[in-house]
Amino acid sequence: MIRSSLAGFVAAGCIAVVQAASSLSDVCTVAHVQDSLPDDALLGVTIQSSTVTAAAVYNYNDTGSPFFPDTVVSFCNVTFGYSHNGKDDQVLVNYFLPAPAEFKKRYVSQGGGALDIYSGTATIAGGVQYGAVNGGTDGGFGSFSASFDEVVLLDNGTVNLDIVNLFGYQAHYELGVLGRAFTRLFYGMSEQEKLYSYFQACSEGGREAFSQLQRYGDLWDGASVGAPAFRYSFQQVQHLFSNVVEKTIGYNPPLCEMATIVNATINYCDGLDGKNDGVVARTDLCKLKFNLDTLIGNSYECPASGSAPAQKGNITEKGVEVAKEIINGLHDSKGRRVYISYQPTADFHDAQTTYNSETDSWDISIVGLGGEFVTQLLQNLDIENLPSLEGVTYDTLKYWMIEGMQRYQDTLQVNWPDLTPFQASGGKLIHFHGESDSSVPTASSVRYWESVRNTMYPDLDYANSTAAIKDWYRLYLVPGAAHCDWNDEQPNGPWPQTGLQTIIDWVENNIEPVRLNGTVGAGDNAGQIMEICAWPLRPYWTNDGKNLECEYDQASIDTWLYEFDGVPVPVY
Ligand SMILES: *[C@@H]1O[C@H](CO)[C@@H](O)[C@H](O)[C@H]1NC(C)=O
Ligand SMILES: *[C@@H]1O[C@H](CO)[C@@H](O)[C@H](O)[C@H]1NC(C)=O
Ligand SMILES: *[C@@H]1O[C@H](CO)[C@@H](O)[C@H](O)[C@H]1NC(C)=O
Ligand SMILES: *[C@@H]1O[C@H](CO)[C@@H](O)[C@H](O)[C@H]1NC(C)=O
Ligand SMILES: *[C@@H]1O[C@H](CO)[C@@H](O)[C@H](O)[C@H]1NC(C)=O
Ligand SMILES: *[C@@H]1O[C@H](CO)[C@@H](O)[C@H](O)[C@H]1NC(C)=O
Ligand SMILES: *[C@@H]1O[C@H](CO)[C@@H](O)[C@H](O)[C@H]1NC(C)=O
Ligand SMILES: [Ca+2]
């Protein structure tokens, strides 16, 4: 097995002596980096020593990240390229390394977002402030600023499958293997010393994180992962669902109408969690108790904004029908469920229409992430979006989801439900998802957690399997939160800004995150810690909103679980 020989991989390099007393400027040289490059033979790559760059960056001030507390860090910024043997290609990797005195024997891979595999400066503080080497890759896309969609087609009709593999999982595998080996050599760690290995990411980066945990689980000690964009063909195509709802119902709602429906939903459902704070911590109770029909006829009014004119009117039956259909999720023409959708309170981002001043009406705005998946990866046309939705029905979306699954099951899909190698080697995983996410449905994460539980503990009943899985994998739904971020519409809610710290504490100090710490992003309580319950327990505040209970509520849990009777094979 290749992985067990990775220890030899390190030993083959020349171990330079680095004293903790060495300063950043002592070690942050091209010569020291070149001396610390790992032996590349086992990966089938050739590191291009001549491409090494190394430059010390001092007092980098990083503030406002949802993923890391504000910090000021100094680090060595290293990049180098490598090529795959037998191919005329190049992948660039980037490592931010703390000074030897700050290094805490940790390595962290960072993921990308949307169609990027690299997050650049957005992730610097993430690893470095915890004494970790922080790694990123350009995926072989040609530069750190290039996106997948710029390189995935060689020409019309020809998918670059090398790039699909790299984006799917391979670039991150190589980044981690090279990163761990390079880290050991850079700091002169002995083979006996433990180097902790982490993954930290959200959204597309979350998909990248799971691509590693599912394939190379035993290489990771821990991961802190938000709102993963996995089950890729379903996830990307469902971005088109809201548009097809509008088309099918024949109503393109003004922005203000949908925004008012969202705010009214938040207002109604806020208190169902026992705490009136403008944050809906129980979108499940909202689903069970709030009837959107009651909003029909309520007035809405918004000032002009951007290209949208001032809007004033009353919420229509059709507007509510669009909202209800979106929340209900994709069903085929026989009424069978194909996929899941967003929770009530999510802001209908995919449904946003654009104002057409010539016709004084609202047009459907085809969501690019969905349209481009279809044009590039299914139709293999180098165009950025579907030109129209002509002929596109709910059945078309189903067909695209299934075709995408068949074509990219082994690369982009990333919903393999067996994490046994990760679990068996002692890995720990925290997985979180905003309850009001309007880009990746929150129930997508619940479905995956449930798939792992069912797959890995087939002989245990619900209570026992839930007890067993929480030893190493916990899922948290974040009250009020948006996609990988706090939510302007529910500003008093938390986001797990210290997630990486939490996973480090769990892995290295066995501090169990029974509840996850979230940090309130805005409002009167900005900066305060708000605890987040672990699935399947649901939050409920007693004592006039003061005491958080994490309760077991079967009726609520049931609203998160779906049978995809419209898809002929299991979809984990
Ligand atoms: C870092 O930047 C923030 C926001 O610009 C600023 O308030 C803070 O004073 C800066 N900290 C340091 C140490 O420069
Ligand atoms: C790191 O180095 C690369 C290559 O020189 C450069 O493009 C990038 O801007 C640097 N990043 C930081 C944060 O200094
Ligand atoms: C909805 O609520 C948000 C925040 O509370 C506010 O900024 C926004 O203007 C409201 N939108 C509408 C349409 O009322
Ligand atoms: C909205 O409803 C109110 C009360 O039913 C009515 O008076 C008003 O004319 C309606 N406004 C619009 C723009 O349709
Ligand atoms: C690929 O095909 C599309 C649709 O036919 C066309 O719009 C586009 O210009 C073509 N691109 C190239 C690079 O030929
Ligand atoms: C679940 O755990 C209980 C209590 O430990 C035990 O009595 C029961 O047999 C277990 N059930 C299954 C299906 O494992
Ligand atoms: C949550 O934060 C508190 C300090 O505010 C800390 O004592 C506790 O250990 C943290 N819990 C977890 C699970 O990280
Ligand atoms: Ca509330």
XYZ file of C-alpha atoms and ligand atoms in Angstrom:
671
model
C 0.000 0.000 0.000
C 1.490 3.295 -1.042
C 0.514 5.223 2.011
C 2.402 3.091 4.501
C 5.606 3.859 2.649
C 5.157 7.586 3.059
C 7.347 7.557 6.139
C 10.221 6.507 3.901
C 9.261 9.379 1.687
C 10.348 11.771 4.407
C 13.483 9.950 5.434
C 14.768 10.087 1.898
C 15.067 13.856 2.107
C 18.017 15.521 3.728
C 17.079 16.673 7.212
C 18.470 20.131 7.763
C 19.098 21.170 11.330
C 16.755 23.944 12.347
C 16.962 25.201 15.887
C 13.876 26.700 17.444
C 16.137 29.695 18.009
C 16.440 30.262 14.271
C 14.622 33.377 13.224
C 12.135 33.636 10.401
C 14.718 35.364 8.234
C 17.273 32.592 8.934
C 15.006 29.882 7.531
C 12.967 31.807 5.012
C 15.458 31.533 2.191
C 15.237 29.910 -1.207
C 18.307 27.810 -0.330
C 16.754 26.409 2.864
C 13.490 25.675 1.090
C 15.339 23.917 -1.725
C 17.212 21.854 0.879
C 13.865 20.966 2.464
C 12.056 19.777 -0.641
C 10.821 16.208 -0.209
C 11.886 13.282 -2.306
C 9.178 13.189 -4.957
C 9.605 9.697 -6.356
C 6.637 8.024 -4.673
C 3.997 10.478 -5.812
C 4.977 10.281 -9.457
C 5.805 13.952 -9.544
C 8.946 15.996 -10.112
C 9.393 19.046 -7.927
C 10.849 21.945 -9.866
C 13.490 23.179 -7.459
C 14.254 26.190 -9.627
C 10.695 27.512 -9.162
C 11.022 27.965 -5.384
C 10.120 31.386 -4.010
C 10.498 32.274 -0.333
C 9.820 35.618 1.306
C 9.235 36.520 4.930
C 6.059 38.476 5.648
C 5.973 40.341 8.967
C 3.019 41.482 11.070
C 0.339 40.543 8.595
C -2.899 41.895 10.071
C -5.870 39.658 9.347
C -9.269 40.766 10.610
C -12.907 39.986 9.930
C -12.613 36.349 8.860
C -15.596 34.198 9.849
C -13.188 31.291 10.213
C -10.449 32.685 12.442
C -10.208 35.171 15.244
C -8.531 38.456 14.298
C -4.777 38.127 14.442
C -1.446 39.560 13.423
C 0.989 36.943 12.137
C 4.441 36.649 10.594
C 5.338 33.799 8.316
C 7.498 32.552 5.499
C 5.614 32.595 2.209
C 6.839 29.703 0.059
C 5.711 28.647 -3.403
C 7.045 26.023 -5.753
C 5.902 24.024 -8.740
C 5.933 20.361 -9.617
C 4.963 18.381 -12.663
C 3.451 14.925 -13.087
C 5.917 12.504 -14.539
C 5.301 11.921 -18.212
C 3.196 15.053 -18.502
C 4.112 18.514 -19.515
C 2.102 20.129 -16.741
C 2.697 22.215 -13.647
C 0.962 22.461 -10.300
C 1.874 25.310 -7.942
C 1.721 24.923 -4.183
C 1.888 27.624 -1.551
C 2.847 27.172 2.099
C 2.798 29.801 4.818
C 5.230 28.693 7.550
C 5.452 30.188 11.025
C 8.836 31.071 12.547
C 10.567 28.050 14.143
C 9.852 29.384 17.642
C 6.132 29.584 16.820
C 5.839 26.226 15.074
C 3.623 23.770 16.970
C 4.072 20.650 14.822
C 0.875 21.179 12.878
C 0.095 21.178 9.193
C -3.217 22.512 7.758
C -4.532 22.232 4.203
C -6.929 24.965 3.157
C -9.588 24.585 0.498
C -11.079 26.940 -2.046
C -14.568 28.272 -2.738
C -17.054 28.404 -5.636
C -14.926 27.344 -8.638
C -11.595 28.110 -6.995
C -9.349 25.567 -5.360
C -7.194 28.258 -3.733
C -8.340 30.833 -1.181
C -5.198 32.954 -1.136
C -4.834 35.470 1.609
C -8.261 34.599 3.038
C -6.719 31.629 4.818
C -3.301 32.844 5.990
C -4.215 33.461 9.589
C -6.008 30.141 9.739
C -3.004 27.919 10.045
C -0.266 30.278 11.066
C -1.942 31.667 14.184
C -2.124 28.111 15.539
C 1.542 27.425 14.868
C 0.676 25.407 11.798
C 2.054 25.369 8.303
C -0.793 26.440 6.055
C -1.012 24.859 2.579
C -2.840 25.763 -0.631
C -2.666 24.588 -4.244
C -3.461 26.113 -7.619
C -4.762 22.719 -8.769
C -2.630 22.879 -11.907
C -4.972 25.567 -13.276
C -2.050 27.710 -14.471
C -1.910 30.233 -11.630
C -3.246 30.782 -8.126
C -5.865 33.139 -9.522
C -7.217 30.760 -12.176
C -10.556 29.014 -11.652
C -11.695 25.531 -12.600
C -14.113 26.821 -15.239
C -11.310 28.625 -17.052
C -9.399 25.410 -17.666
C -11.802 22.471 -17.530
C -12.403 22.404 -21.284
C -9.558 21.986 -23.744
C -11.895 22.961 -26.553
C -15.590 22.614 -27.289
C -16.402 18.957 -26.897
C -13.247 18.028 -24.980
C -13.158 17.895 -21.189
C -9.707 18.133 -19.620
C -9.996 15.030 -17.456
C -6.593 15.683 -15.879
C -7.989 18.939 -14.531
C -11.192 17.213 -13.390
C -9.069 14.723 -11.441
C -6.893 17.442 -9.952
C -9.873 19.535 -8.867
C -11.814 16.466 -7.790
C -9.247 15.174 -5.289
C -5.737 14.684 -6.677
C -4.275 18.183 -6.213
C -5.273 18.169 -2.557
C -3.820 14.727 -2.018
C -0.507 15.903 -3.438
C -0.645 19.195 -1.533
C -1.050 17.336 1.759
C 1.578 14.673 1.108
C 4.135 17.226 -0.072
C 3.141 19.675 2.653
C 3.622 17.240 5.513
C 6.967 16.028 4.172
C 8.164 19.574 3.445
C 7.105 20.738 6.907
C 9.141 17.996 8.590
C 12.211 18.820 6.553
C 11.868 22.593 6.856
C 11.818 22.421 10.678
C 14.111 19.405 10.958
C 11.552 17.189 12.698
C 12.624 13.633 13.411
C 10.610 10.745 12.074
C 9.480 9.864 15.598
C 7.913 13.254 16.219
C 4.202 13.538 15.624
C 3.144 16.101 13.026
C -0.581 16.791 13.340
C -2.392 17.075 10.053
C -5.622 19.064 9.601
C -8.001 20.212 6.915
C -9.973 23.430 7.230
C -12.468 24.570 4.602
C -16.017 25.547 3.659
C -18.295 25.210 0.589
C -16.279 24.012 -2.449
C -13.365 23.782 -0.038
C -15.570 21.584 2.135
C -16.036 19.274 -0.838
C -12.255 19.216 -1.225
C -11.859 18.364 2.465
C -14.255 15.428 2.177
C -12.485 14.272 -1.004
C -9.467 13.645 1.215
C -11.283 12.210 4.238
C -13.146 9.758 1.981
C -10.064 8.555 0.062
C -7.062 9.156 2.315
C -8.641 9.294 5.738
C -5.665 7.842 7.562
C -3.488 10.785 6.510
C -5.562 13.265 8.540
C -5.846 13.782 12.285
C -8.694 16.234 12.120
C -10.862 18.426 9.960
C -13.078 21.443 10.504
C -15.450 21.578 7.564
C -18.377 23.852 6.750
C -21.258 23.537 4.263
C -19.509 21.174 1.836
C -20.555 21.482 -1.818
C -20.427 17.717 -2.246
C -22.860 15.406 -4.071
C -21.596 17.729 -6.760
C -23.918 17.112 -9.720
C -26.965 17.416 -7.465
C -25.554 20.435 -5.665
C -24.653 22.365 -8.815
C -27.795 21.546 -10.779
C -30.052 22.394 -7.823
C -28.810 25.975 -8.221
C -31.073 26.016 -11.287
C -34.101 24.664 -9.449
C -35.362 28.060 -8.219
C -35.186 29.409 -11.781
C -37.129 26.445 -13.133
C -39.739 26.927 -10.393
C -40.207 30.517 -11.564
C -40.432 29.384 -15.153
C -42.842 26.527 -14.402
C -45.162 28.648 -12.265
C -44.816 31.483 -14.748
C -44.003 34.142 -12.208
C -40.762 36.087 -11.757
C -41.073 37.710 -8.332
C -39.698 41.201 -7.736
C -36.705 41.101 -5.366
C -38.589 42.975 -2.684
C -41.441 40.474 -2.621
C -39.130 37.533 -1.876
C -37.045 39.553 0.590
C -40.227 40.456 2.447
C -41.308 36.817 2.540
C -37.919 35.959 4.071
C -38.121 38.671 6.708
C -41.694 37.760 7.612
C -40.648 34.122 7.943
C -37.787 35.099 10.231
C -40.128 37.257 12.308
C -42.713 34.528 12.685
C -40.250 31.732 13.432
C -37.778 33.586 15.632
C -39.527 32.815 18.900
C -40.214 29.138 18.152
C -36.752 28.355 19.549
C -37.642 29.967 22.893
C -35.560 33.087 22.355
C -36.610 36.296 20.639
C -33.334 37.454 19.177
C -34.051 37.751 15.449
C -32.336 34.401 14.895
C -34.240 31.317 13.772
C -32.448 28.438 15.435
C -35.236 25.993 14.569
C -35.996 26.108 10.864
C -37.529 22.662 11.380
C -40.211 24.058 13.714
C -40.600 26.906 11.223
C -41.299 24.323 8.539
C -43.818 22.536 10.733
C -45.631 25.584 12.082
C -45.443 28.467 9.660
C -47.897 28.625 6.780
C -46.539 30.920 4.089
C -50.052 31.411 2.705
C -50.741 33.738 5.627
C -48.440 36.279 3.982
C -50.553 36.699 0.859
C -51.753 40.291 0.641
C -49.192 41.714 3.098
C -47.583 44.819 1.698
C -43.953 45.173 0.708
C -41.877 48.228 -0.031
C -38.209 48.685 -0.863
C -36.184 51.685 -2.007
C -34.341 51.630 -5.348
C -31.075 49.726 -5.089
C -28.487 49.086 -7.794
C -30.315 48.409 -11.034
C -33.565 47.597 -9.209
C -36.155 50.376 -8.979
C -38.136 51.222 -5.876
C -40.741 48.515 -5.344
C -44.101 48.645 -3.626
C -46.880 46.120 -3.705
C -48.568 43.260 -1.940
C -47.310 39.712 -1.609
C -49.043 37.646 -4.273
C -50.372 34.114 -4.349
C -47.839 33.327 -7.071
C -44.983 34.771 -5.045
C -45.878 32.508 -2.143
C -46.292 29.565 -4.508
C -42.755 30.135 -5.815
C -41.407 30.282 -2.250
C -43.232 27.104 -1.192
C -42.173 25.160 -4.271
C -38.521 26.142 -3.796
C -38.572 25.051 -0.157
C -40.289 21.793 -1.111
C -37.376 20.783 -3.346
C -37.069 19.116 -6.737
C -39.626 16.465 -7.691
C -39.933 14.858 -11.109
C -43.065 14.957 -13.258
C -44.351 11.828 -11.510
C -44.139 13.610 -8.165
C -41.151 11.628 -6.909
C -38.487 13.437 -4.914
C -35.168 13.956 -6.661
C -33.348 16.345 -4.342
C -33.562 18.618 -1.327
C -33.648 22.375 -1.073
C -33.082 25.272 1.279
C -34.708 25.755 4.669
C -37.390 28.398 5.288
C -35.521 31.641 6.256
C -32.787 31.072 3.616
C -32.865 34.135 1.400
C -33.900 32.712 -2.015
C -30.625 33.872 -3.538
C -30.990 31.487 -6.490
C -34.426 32.945 -7.246
C -33.214 36.525 -7.616
C -34.675 38.140 -10.703
C -33.288 41.113 -12.632
C -35.228 44.213 -13.505
C -35.677 44.850 -17.202
C -36.165 48.593 -17.667
C -37.232 48.210 -21.304
C -40.182 46.001 -20.506
C -40.622 47.274 -16.932
C -40.755 43.722 -15.688
C -38.630 41.134 -13.903
C -36.609 38.504 -15.769
C -35.296 35.157 -14.592
C -31.578 35.345 -13.907
C -30.085 31.909 -14.599
C -27.732 30.988 -11.755
C -24.249 30.709 -13.234
C -22.929 28.001 -10.923
C -25.734 25.748 -12.096
C -25.795 26.786 -15.737
C -22.064 26.489 -16.195
C -21.979 23.018 -14.682
C -24.419 21.954 -17.386
C -22.762 23.737 -20.306
C -19.198 22.792 -19.458
C -19.346 19.456 -17.699
C -22.390 17.874 -19.341
C -22.687 19.548 -22.736
C -18.924 20.205 -22.960
C -19.442 23.645 -24.444
C -17.106 26.423 -23.443
C -19.795 28.888 -22.474
C -20.345 30.381 -19.048
C -24.032 29.769 -18.642
C -27.103 28.306 -20.260
C -28.348 30.840 -22.816
C -31.976 30.184 -21.806
C -34.201 27.764 -19.940
C -36.160 26.866 -23.043
C -37.225 23.232 -22.797
C -35.816 22.895 -19.276
C -38.255 21.177 -16.901
C -38.007 19.509 -13.506
C -37.335 16.256 -15.374
C -34.443 17.927 -17.208
C -32.875 18.882 -13.886
C -33.281 15.305 -12.690
C -31.659 14.012 -15.865
C -28.721 16.432 -15.451
C -28.216 15.472 -11.807
C -28.110 11.785 -12.652
C -25.976 12.189 -15.759
C -23.549 14.317 -13.762
C -23.420 11.664 -11.062
C -22.639 8.966 -13.620
C -19.928 10.993 -15.327
C -18.203 12.417 -12.263
C -18.928 9.864 -9.536
C -15.228 9.117 -9.100
C -14.002 12.703 -9.186
C -16.280 15.616 -8.337
C -19.196 13.882 -6.630
C -17.491 13.199 -3.263
C -20.254 11.505 -1.282
C -18.606 8.195 -0.416
C -20.167 7.373 2.965
C -17.529 5.095 4.493
C -14.973 6.999 6.552
C -13.581 3.903 8.281
C -9.864 4.585 7.550
C -10.230 8.089 9.010
C -12.146 6.853 12.037
C -9.904 3.829 12.614
C -6.751 5.930 12.622
C -8.207 8.220 15.282
C -9.373 11.093 13.060
C -11.810 13.673 14.437
C -14.235 15.681 12.344
C -16.403 18.685 13.046
C -18.845 19.539 10.283
C -21.098 22.589 10.436
C -23.686 24.221 8.228
C -25.724 27.428 8.502
C -29.456 26.762 8.973
C -30.275 29.630 6.618
C -27.710 28.731 3.950
C -29.046 29.786 0.523
C -26.312 28.171 -1.575
C -25.825 24.637 -0.236
C -28.992 23.190 1.329
C -28.498 22.586 5.043
C -30.221 19.204 4.755
C -27.417 18.126 2.400
C -25.067 17.939 5.357
C -27.643 16.126 7.471
C -28.076 13.573 4.684
C -24.351 12.881 4.503
C -23.960 12.527 8.278
C -26.914 10.120 8.289
C -25.399 8.190 5.357
C -22.108 7.771 7.219
C -23.961 6.690 10.361
C -26.030 4.131 8.444
C -23.085 2.843 6.428
C -20.626 2.491 9.270
C -22.987 1.254 11.980
C -25.462 -0.950 10.115
C -26.002 -3.212 13.123
C -26.695 -0.518 15.674
C -30.016 1.147 16.268
C -30.398 4.913 15.985
C -29.491 5.761 19.562
C -26.476 3.457 19.685
C -25.115 4.448 16.280
C -25.563 8.108 17.152
C -23.646 7.538 20.356
C -20.890 5.702 18.473
C -20.380 8.219 15.678
C -20.105 11.172 18.013
C -16.809 9.800 19.312
C -15.219 11.070 16.122
C -17.707 12.881 13.851
C -20.074 15.654 14.922
C -22.408 17.778 12.856
C -23.691 21.168 14.013
C -26.391 23.256 12.367
C -25.575 26.894 13.010
C -28.584 29.023 14.035
C -29.428 31.761 11.546
C -26.172 31.433 9.642
C -25.840 31.965 5.898
C -23.492 30.197 3.484
C -20.096 29.864 5.182
C -20.701 33.128 6.962
C -22.730 35.113 9.402
C -26.041 36.348 8.054
C -26.950 40.027 7.614
C -30.612 39.060 7.797
C -30.171 37.447 11.239
C -27.245 39.483 12.561
C -27.363 38.269 16.160
C -26.475 34.705 15.211
C -23.168 32.867 15.677
C -20.607 31.373 13.319
C -17.937 28.879 14.475
C -15.015 31.266 14.122
C -12.834 29.074 16.337
C -13.565 25.800 14.516
C -9.919 25.025 13.812
C -9.046 25.654 17.465
C -11.873 23.315 18.458
C -10.655 20.484 16.255
C -7.068 20.950 17.466
C -8.305 20.772 21.063
C -10.290 17.625 20.324
C -7.426 15.878 18.514
C -4.528 16.930 20.713
C -6.138 17.391 24.135
C -9.215 15.213 23.857
C -11.546 18.117 24.646
C -14.859 16.912 23.254
C -16.917 19.580 21.519
C -20.217 18.446 23.048
C -21.467 21.833 21.928
C -19.627 23.885 19.349
C -18.589 27.418 20.192
C -19.904 30.017 17.788
C -18.966 33.686 17.881
C -21.703 36.271 17.434
C -20.715 38.448 14.476
C -22.721 41.640 14.980
C -25.308 43.362 17.140
C -25.232 44.004 20.894
C -23.574 40.678 21.656
C -20.907 40.822 18.929
C -17.885 38.809 19.924
C -19.730 36.717 22.516
C -19.691 32.942 22.456
C -23.008 31.236 21.659
C -23.092 27.464 21.953
C -24.347 25.313 19.083
C -26.015 21.917 19.614
C -24.722 18.770 17.922
C -27.053 16.924 15.561
C -29.481 15.218 16.069
C -30.151 17.330 19.156
C -31.913 20.591 18.442
C -31.610 23.907 20.304
C -34.337 25.188 22.563
C -33.998 28.025 25.056
C -35.827 27.965 28.359
C -35.971 30.462 31.200
C -36.974 33.319 28.926
C -34.246 32.696 26.381
C -31.454 32.329 28.916
C -30.753 28.592 29.097
C -29.901 26.571 26.029
C -31.164 22.984 26.043
C -30.186 20.588 23.292
C -33.324 18.476 22.917
C -34.254 15.344 21.029
C -37.355 16.046 18.962
C -38.381 13.326 16.548
C -40.902 15.433 14.619
C -38.231 18.046 13.952
C -35.606 15.469 13.007
C -38.013 13.864 10.555
C -38.299 17.109 8.591
C -34.583 16.860 7.737
C -34.680 13.327 6.324
C -35.737 12.635 2.753
C -36.263 9.646 0.569
C -35.111 10.240 -3.009
C -37.673 7.984 -4.621
C -37.079 9.789 -7.921
C -33.495 8.556 -8.207
C -33.077 4.868 -9.070
C -29.873 4.274 -7.068
C -28.826 5.206 -3.528
C -27.561 8.767 -3.223
C -25.525 9.115 -0.034
C -5.520 45.427 12.195
O -6.517 45.936 11.335
C -7.684 46.347 12.030
C -8.752 46.695 11.004
O -8.220 47.473 9.986
C -7.331 47.511 12.954
O -8.473 47.916 13.654
C -6.268 47.049 13.933
O -5.837 48.138 14.731
C -5.067 46.490 13.205
N -4.158 45.881 14.169
C -2.834 46.077 14.133
C -2.052 45.430 15.207
O -2.290 46.725 13.270
C 3.461 34.711 -1.649
O 4.371 34.600 -2.715
C 3.774 34.560 -3.990
C 4.884 34.284 -5.007
O 5.838 35.267 -4.935
C 3.054 35.873 -4.231
O 2.412 35.833 -5.477
C 2.021 36.081 -3.139
O 1.398 37.332 -3.292
C 2.673 36.013 -1.780
N 1.638 36.042 -0.752
C 1.735 36.825 0.322
C 0.606 36.774 1.263
O 2.679 37.539 0.537
C -35.196 42.490 5.879
O -34.485 42.607 7.095
C -33.170 43.121 6.943
C -32.411 43.030 8.242
O -33.196 42.999 9.357
C -33.258 44.531 6.421
O -31.960 45.052 6.244
C -33.983 44.514 5.089
O -34.156 45.834 4.628
C -35.330 43.846 5.212
N -35.866 43.690 3.876
C -37.124 43.964 3.607
C -37.535 43.790 2.198
O -37.904 44.311 4.446
C -52.372 46.127 -1.361
O -53.462 45.731 -0.569
C -54.149 46.858 0.007
C -55.139 46.335 1.023
O -55.789 45.191 0.570
C -54.787 47.662 -1.103
O -55.468 48.769 -0.563
C -53.684 48.125 -2.029
O -54.255 48.808 -3.135
C -52.817 47.003 -2.521
N -51.646 47.572 -3.152
C -51.239 47.169 -4.341
C -49.991 47.862 -4.890
O -51.773 46.283 -4.976
C -18.260 26.648 -28.187
O -19.611 26.468 -28.577
C -20.476 27.509 -28.156
C -21.908 27.094 -28.441
O -22.022 26.556 -29.691
C -20.072 28.790 -28.823
O -20.906 29.840 -28.377
C -18.628 29.105 -28.452
O -18.182 30.251 -29.121
C -17.718 27.938 -28.778
N -16.415 28.208 -28.225
C -15.293 27.974 -28.884
C -14.014 28.299 -28.172
O -15.300 27.506 -30.015
C -28.176 -0.309 22.290
O -27.637 -0.036 23.539
C -28.376 -0.554 24.618
C -27.832 0.011 25.916
O -26.431 0.026 25.898
C -28.349 -2.069 24.536
O -29.085 -2.621 25.583
C -28.941 -2.479 23.206
O -28.846 -3.869 23.034
C -28.250 -1.800 22.059
N -28.982 -2.079 20.833
C -28.392 -2.360 19.681
C -29.272 -2.636 18.521
O -27.198 -2.373 19.547
C -15.846 27.259 24.302
O -15.286 28.470 24.765
C -14.998 28.473 26.151
C -14.444 29.836 26.525
O -15.273 30.851 26.070
C -13.990 27.406 26.465
O -13.779 27.345 27.864
C -14.509 26.052 25.988
O -13.508 25.077 26.158
C -14.872 26.131 24.524
N -15.491 24.877 24.137
C -15.090 24.182 23.096
C -15.807 22.915 22.834
O -14.189 24.553 22.356
Ca -34.725 32.937 18.078
